[in-house]
Each structure stands twice: as structure tokens, then as C-alpha cells.
Short mmCIF file of C-alpha atoms in Angstrom, two decimals:
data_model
loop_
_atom_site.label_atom_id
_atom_site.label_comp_id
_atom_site.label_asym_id
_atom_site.label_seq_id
_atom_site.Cartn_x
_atom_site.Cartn_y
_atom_site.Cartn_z
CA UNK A 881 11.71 -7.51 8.01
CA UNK A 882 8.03 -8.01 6.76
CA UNK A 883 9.23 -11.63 5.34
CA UNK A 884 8.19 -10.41 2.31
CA UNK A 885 10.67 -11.04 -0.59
CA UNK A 886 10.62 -9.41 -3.94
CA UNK A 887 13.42 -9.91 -6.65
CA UNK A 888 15.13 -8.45 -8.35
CA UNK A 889 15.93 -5.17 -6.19
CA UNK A 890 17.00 -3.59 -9.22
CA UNK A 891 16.21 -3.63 -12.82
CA UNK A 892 17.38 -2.02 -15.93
CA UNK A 893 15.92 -2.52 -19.40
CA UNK A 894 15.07 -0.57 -22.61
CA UNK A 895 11.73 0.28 -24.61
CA UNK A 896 10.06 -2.55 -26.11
CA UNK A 897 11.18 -5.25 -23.40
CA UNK A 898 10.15 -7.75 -21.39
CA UNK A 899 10.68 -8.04 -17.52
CA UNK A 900 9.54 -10.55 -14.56
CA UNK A 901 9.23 -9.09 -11.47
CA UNK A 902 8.68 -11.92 -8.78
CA UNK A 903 7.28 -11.80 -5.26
CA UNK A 904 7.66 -14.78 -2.12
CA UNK A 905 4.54 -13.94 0.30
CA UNK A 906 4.88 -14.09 4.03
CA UNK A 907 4.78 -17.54 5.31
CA UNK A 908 1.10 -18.71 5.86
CA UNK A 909 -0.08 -15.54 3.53
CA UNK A 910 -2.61 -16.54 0.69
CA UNK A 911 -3.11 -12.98 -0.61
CA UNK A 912 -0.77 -11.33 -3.29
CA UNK A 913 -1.44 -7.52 -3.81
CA UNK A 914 0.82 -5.59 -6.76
CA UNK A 915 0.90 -1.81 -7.05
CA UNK A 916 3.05 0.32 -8.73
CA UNK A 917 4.61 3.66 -7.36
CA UNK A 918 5.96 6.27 -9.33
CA UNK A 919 8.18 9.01 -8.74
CA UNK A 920 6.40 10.85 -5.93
CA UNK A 921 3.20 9.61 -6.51
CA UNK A 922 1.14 7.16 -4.20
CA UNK A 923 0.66 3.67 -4.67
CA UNK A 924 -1.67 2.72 -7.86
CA UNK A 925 -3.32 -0.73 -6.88
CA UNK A 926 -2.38 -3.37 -10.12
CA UNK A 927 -3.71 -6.75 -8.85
CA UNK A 928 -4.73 -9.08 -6.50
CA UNK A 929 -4.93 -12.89 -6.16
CA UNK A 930 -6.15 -15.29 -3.29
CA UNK A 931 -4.98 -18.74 -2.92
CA UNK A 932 -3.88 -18.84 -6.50
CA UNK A 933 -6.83 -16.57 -8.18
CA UNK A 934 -7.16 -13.35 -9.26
CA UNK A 935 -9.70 -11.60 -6.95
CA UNK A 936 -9.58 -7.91 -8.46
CA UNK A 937 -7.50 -5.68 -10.82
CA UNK A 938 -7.14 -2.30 -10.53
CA UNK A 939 -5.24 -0.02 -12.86
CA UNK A 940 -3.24 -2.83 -14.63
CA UNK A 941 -2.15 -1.87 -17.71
CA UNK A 942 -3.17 -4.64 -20.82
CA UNK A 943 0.57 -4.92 -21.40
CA UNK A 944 1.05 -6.36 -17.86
CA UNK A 945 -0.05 -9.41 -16.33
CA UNK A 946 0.40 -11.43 -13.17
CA UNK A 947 -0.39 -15.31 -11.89
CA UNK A 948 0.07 -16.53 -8.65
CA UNK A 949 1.81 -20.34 -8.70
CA UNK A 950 0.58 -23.04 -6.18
CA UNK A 951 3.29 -22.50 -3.97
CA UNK A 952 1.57 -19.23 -3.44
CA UNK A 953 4.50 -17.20 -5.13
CA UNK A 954 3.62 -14.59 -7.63
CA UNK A 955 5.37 -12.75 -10.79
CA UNK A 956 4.31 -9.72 -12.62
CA UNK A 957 4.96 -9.54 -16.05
CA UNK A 958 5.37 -6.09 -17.92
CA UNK A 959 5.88 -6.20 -21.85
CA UNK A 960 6.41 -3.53 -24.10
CA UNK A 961 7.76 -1.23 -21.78
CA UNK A 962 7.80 2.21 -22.61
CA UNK A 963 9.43 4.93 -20.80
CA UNK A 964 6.43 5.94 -18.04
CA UNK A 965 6.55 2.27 -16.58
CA UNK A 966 9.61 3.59 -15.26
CA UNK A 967 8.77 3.07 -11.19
CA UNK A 968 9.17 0.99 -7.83
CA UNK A 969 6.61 -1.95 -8.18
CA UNK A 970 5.77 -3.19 -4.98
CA UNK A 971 4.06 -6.72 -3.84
CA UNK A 972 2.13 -7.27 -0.35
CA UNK A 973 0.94 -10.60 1.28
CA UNK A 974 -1.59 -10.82 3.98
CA UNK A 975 -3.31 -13.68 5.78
CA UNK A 976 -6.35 -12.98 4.16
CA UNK A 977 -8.69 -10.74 2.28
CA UNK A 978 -9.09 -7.42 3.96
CA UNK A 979 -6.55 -7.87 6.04
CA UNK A 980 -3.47 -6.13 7.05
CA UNK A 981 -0.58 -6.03 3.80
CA UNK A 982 2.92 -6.51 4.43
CA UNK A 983 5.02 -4.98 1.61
CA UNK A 984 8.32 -6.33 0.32
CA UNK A 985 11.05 -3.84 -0.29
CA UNK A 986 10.29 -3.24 -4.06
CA UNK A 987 11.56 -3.44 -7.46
CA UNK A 988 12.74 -0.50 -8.90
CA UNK A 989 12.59 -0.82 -12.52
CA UNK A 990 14.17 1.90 -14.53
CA UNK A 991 13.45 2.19 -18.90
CA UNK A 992 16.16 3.44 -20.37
CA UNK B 604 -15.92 7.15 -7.53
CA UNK B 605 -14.03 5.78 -5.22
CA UNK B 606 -11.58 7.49 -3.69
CA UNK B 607 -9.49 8.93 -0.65
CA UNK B 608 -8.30 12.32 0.11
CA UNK B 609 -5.24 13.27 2.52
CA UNK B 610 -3.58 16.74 2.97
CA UNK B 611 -0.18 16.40 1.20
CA UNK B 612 2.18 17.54 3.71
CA UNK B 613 1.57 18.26 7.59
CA UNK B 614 4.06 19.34 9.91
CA UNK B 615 4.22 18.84 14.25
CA UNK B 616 6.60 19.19 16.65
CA UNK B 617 8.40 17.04 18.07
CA UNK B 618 6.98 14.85 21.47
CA UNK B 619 3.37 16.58 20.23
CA UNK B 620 0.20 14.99 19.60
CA UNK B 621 -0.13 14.79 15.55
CA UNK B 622 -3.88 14.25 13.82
CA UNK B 623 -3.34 12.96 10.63
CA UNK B 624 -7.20 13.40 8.53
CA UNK B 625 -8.72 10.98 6.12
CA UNK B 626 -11.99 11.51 3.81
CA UNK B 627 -12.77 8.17 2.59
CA UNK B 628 -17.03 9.53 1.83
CA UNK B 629 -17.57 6.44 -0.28
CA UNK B 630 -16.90 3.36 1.95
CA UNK B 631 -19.27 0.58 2.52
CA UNK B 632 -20.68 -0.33 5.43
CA UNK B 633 -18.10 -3.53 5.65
CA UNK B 634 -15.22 -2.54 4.37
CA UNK B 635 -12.20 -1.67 7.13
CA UNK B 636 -10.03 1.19 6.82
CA UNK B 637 -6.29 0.05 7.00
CA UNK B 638 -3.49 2.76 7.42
CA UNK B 639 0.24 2.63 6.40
CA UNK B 640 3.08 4.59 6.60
CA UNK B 641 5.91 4.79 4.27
CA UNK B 642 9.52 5.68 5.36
CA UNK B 643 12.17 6.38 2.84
CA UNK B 644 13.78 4.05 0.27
CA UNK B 645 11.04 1.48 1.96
CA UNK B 646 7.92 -0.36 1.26
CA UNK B 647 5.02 0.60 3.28
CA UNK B 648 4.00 -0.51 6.42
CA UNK B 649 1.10 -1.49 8.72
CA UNK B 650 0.42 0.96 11.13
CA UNK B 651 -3.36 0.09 12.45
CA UNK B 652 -6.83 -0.75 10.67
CA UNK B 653 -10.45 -0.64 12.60
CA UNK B 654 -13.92 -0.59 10.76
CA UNK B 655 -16.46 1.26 13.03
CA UNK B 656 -14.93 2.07 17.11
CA UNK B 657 -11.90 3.75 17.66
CA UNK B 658 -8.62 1.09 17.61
CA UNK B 659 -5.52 1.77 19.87
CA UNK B 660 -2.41 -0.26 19.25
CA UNK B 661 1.13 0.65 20.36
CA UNK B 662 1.79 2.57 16.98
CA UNK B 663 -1.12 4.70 16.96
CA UNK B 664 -4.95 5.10 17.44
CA UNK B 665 -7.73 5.41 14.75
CA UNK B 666 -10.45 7.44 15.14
CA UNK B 667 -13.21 6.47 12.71
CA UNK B 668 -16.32 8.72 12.58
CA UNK B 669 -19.59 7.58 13.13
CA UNK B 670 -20.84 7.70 9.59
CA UNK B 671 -17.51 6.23 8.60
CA UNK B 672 -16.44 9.16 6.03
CA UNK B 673 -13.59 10.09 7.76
CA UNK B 674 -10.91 8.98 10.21
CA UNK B 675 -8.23 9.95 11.80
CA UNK B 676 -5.06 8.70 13.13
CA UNK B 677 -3.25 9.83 15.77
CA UNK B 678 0.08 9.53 17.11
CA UNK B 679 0.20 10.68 20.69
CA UNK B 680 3.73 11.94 20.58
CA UNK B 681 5.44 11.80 17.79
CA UNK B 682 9.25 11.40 17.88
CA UNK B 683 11.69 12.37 14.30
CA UNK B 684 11.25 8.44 13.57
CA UNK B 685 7.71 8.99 12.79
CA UNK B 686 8.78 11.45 9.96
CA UNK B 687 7.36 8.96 6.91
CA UNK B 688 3.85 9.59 4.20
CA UNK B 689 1.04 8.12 5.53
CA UNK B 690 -1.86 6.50 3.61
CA UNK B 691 -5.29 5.48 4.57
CA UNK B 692 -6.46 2.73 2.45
CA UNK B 693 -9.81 0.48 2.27
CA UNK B 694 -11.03 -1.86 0.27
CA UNK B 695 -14.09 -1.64 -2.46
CA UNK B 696 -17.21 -4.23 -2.20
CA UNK B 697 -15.53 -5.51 -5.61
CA UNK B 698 -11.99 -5.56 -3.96
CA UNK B 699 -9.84 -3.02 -5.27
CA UNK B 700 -7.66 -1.46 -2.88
CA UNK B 701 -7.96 2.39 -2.70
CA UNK B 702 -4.76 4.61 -1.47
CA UNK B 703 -5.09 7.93 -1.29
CA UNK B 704 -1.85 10.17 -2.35
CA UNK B 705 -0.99 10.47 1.37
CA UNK B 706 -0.19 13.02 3.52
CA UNK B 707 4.01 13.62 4.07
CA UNK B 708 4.80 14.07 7.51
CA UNK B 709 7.38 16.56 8.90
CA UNK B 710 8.69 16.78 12.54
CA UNK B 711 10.43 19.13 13.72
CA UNK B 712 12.91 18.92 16.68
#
């Protein structure tokens, strides 16, 4: 267990919707990393945020967006979806920038 | 552009040495190489990290060369639990987190 928690586990939505994806860090953890995996591809970096700000976005789509709350926990937000969002999004926590991730489970997200 | 390159797919026996390669030709002088690994139907995990001397830890060892281009880590003897993708990841001076496609490892018993 990485005591990283990501709901939902599942998720199953059309074209054109909305979704939250939400993430609990690792007690202690200020950093919040998304990526996004897709069907046997690697992971694709989204964004990052320490202590409640963004620090660096990679290939985040315009349509998505993320914030990380006080309490340290973060959501991703994906809008429009279209069919290629289709994927596992993953969060990771670590202590600090630069330091060691620990990933949650994932949230596989499927566009019907 | 920054980037990482892994083999896609390696293959060892089992209870052998495995060397699993990493190019990673445009990292910064600070910036520490971190390496997962990614069993099935899981998120990844933290396997070992190190930013200019080798690093041993009870997973693995990193060999990091001197000009830091490459690396290499190294499980001494892997066992069929070790069967998993592993990635080599750093970090860019403007802190975007680079994985490379990793490389899919097989053992065979």
C-alpha cells in the first residue's frame, strides 16, 4: 500500500462529458504529480503542484485542469472528453520536489 | 529535447544478473535519476534514484555513468516477481517529469 488514494477506481462516461478524478497524497506528502497512461503506452507527465501550487505542466491537454486544495488533496478535471482520453490516469505524492513518487492505484476512465 | 530511451522488451533467466540500460543524454547536472517499475493492473513503484555514484538499496543498484547520460539498473538475481516494465525517469531544470516508454521485462524459469 503506497497510502496513496485515488477515487474513483472506475469510471464510465460518454463524449462531451465532464469527470473529476480525485487524489489523497501520502500523509506528510506536499507534492501532487498527474500522468496519464494509455493503452500500452508509458506514462505522459500532466501536472504537478507543491504545497498547493502548480510547479510545472507537462502534456496537459487545455480541456483538463487540476488544483490542489489546502488539505493538500488534489482533483483533475477532464471536460469534453472525446474518445482518445480513454486511459488509466494516475496521481503520485512525494515528500518533496525531486523526490521519490508514490503512485495510487489509478483511475481507469473508459469514453464510451 | 528532452527525453529518455529504454529497449522495449528484455528477457533473463531466472536467479541471473539482469542490466536494465537507460539513455537519459540531456540531463542537468542536478537533476536525479529516479527508477520505477510497474507490475500489472498496478501503479508504478519506487525502485531506487541516485544523481552521480552508484546507489545500492535492497531492490536494486544504479549505476550512473560518469557523464550522467546513461544508467543502469541492476537486479542481481532476478526472481519471476521481478517480471514488471521498468522506467527511468528525471526531472527537467523547469520540472517536468520525463518517463521514457520503458523497457518490459521477461523472466524465464
Amino acid at each position: 500500500d503506497s497510502g496513496v488514494t485515488q477515487t474513483p477506481k472506475h469510471l464510465i462516461t460518454a463524449t462531451g462529458q465532464r469527470v473529476t478524478l480525485r487524489c489523497s497524497p501520502r500523509s506528510g506528502d506536499l507534492s501532487v504529480y498527474w500522468y496519464q497512461q494509455s493503452l500500452d503506452q508509458g506514462l505522459q507527465f500532466l501536472i504537478q503542484y507543491y504545497n498547493g501550487e502548480e510547479r510545472a505542466k507537462g502534456n496537459i491537454l487545455e480541456r483538463f485542469s487540476a488544483q490542489q486544495f489546502p488539505d493538500l488533496h488534489s482533483e483533475l478535471n477532464l471536460s469534453s472528453l472525446e474518445l482518445g482520453d480513454s486511459a488509466l490516469y494516475f496521481c503520485a505524492s512525494s515528500v518533496g520536489l525531486g523526490r521519490p513518487q508514490h503512485f495510487g492505484d489509478g483511475t481507469r476512465l473508459s469514453i464510451l | 529535447d528532452a527525453k529518455t530511451t529504454q529497449p522495449n522488451s528484455m528477457e533473463s533467466n531466472e536467479e541471473e544478473p539482469v542490466h536494465l540500460p537507460c539513455n537519459h543524454s540531456t540531463i542537468s547536472g542536478t537533476d536525479y535519476i529516479h527508477w520505477y517499475r510497474q507490475l500489472p493492473s498496478q501503479g508504478p513503484e519506487y525502485v531506487i534514484h541516485g544523481l552521480t555514484s552508484n546507489v545500492n538499496n535492497r531492490m536494486a543498484s544504479l549505476a550512473i555513468a560518469e557523464d550522467r547520460k546513461s544508467s543502469t539498473l541492476i537486479l542481481h538475481r532476478a526472481t519471476l516477481r521481478d517480471a514488471a516494465v521498468y522506467y527511468c525517469t528525471w526531472t527537467t531544470r523547469d520540472d517536468k517529469i520525463i518517463f521514457g516508454k520503458g523497457t518490459r521485462l521477461h523472466i524465464l524459469p
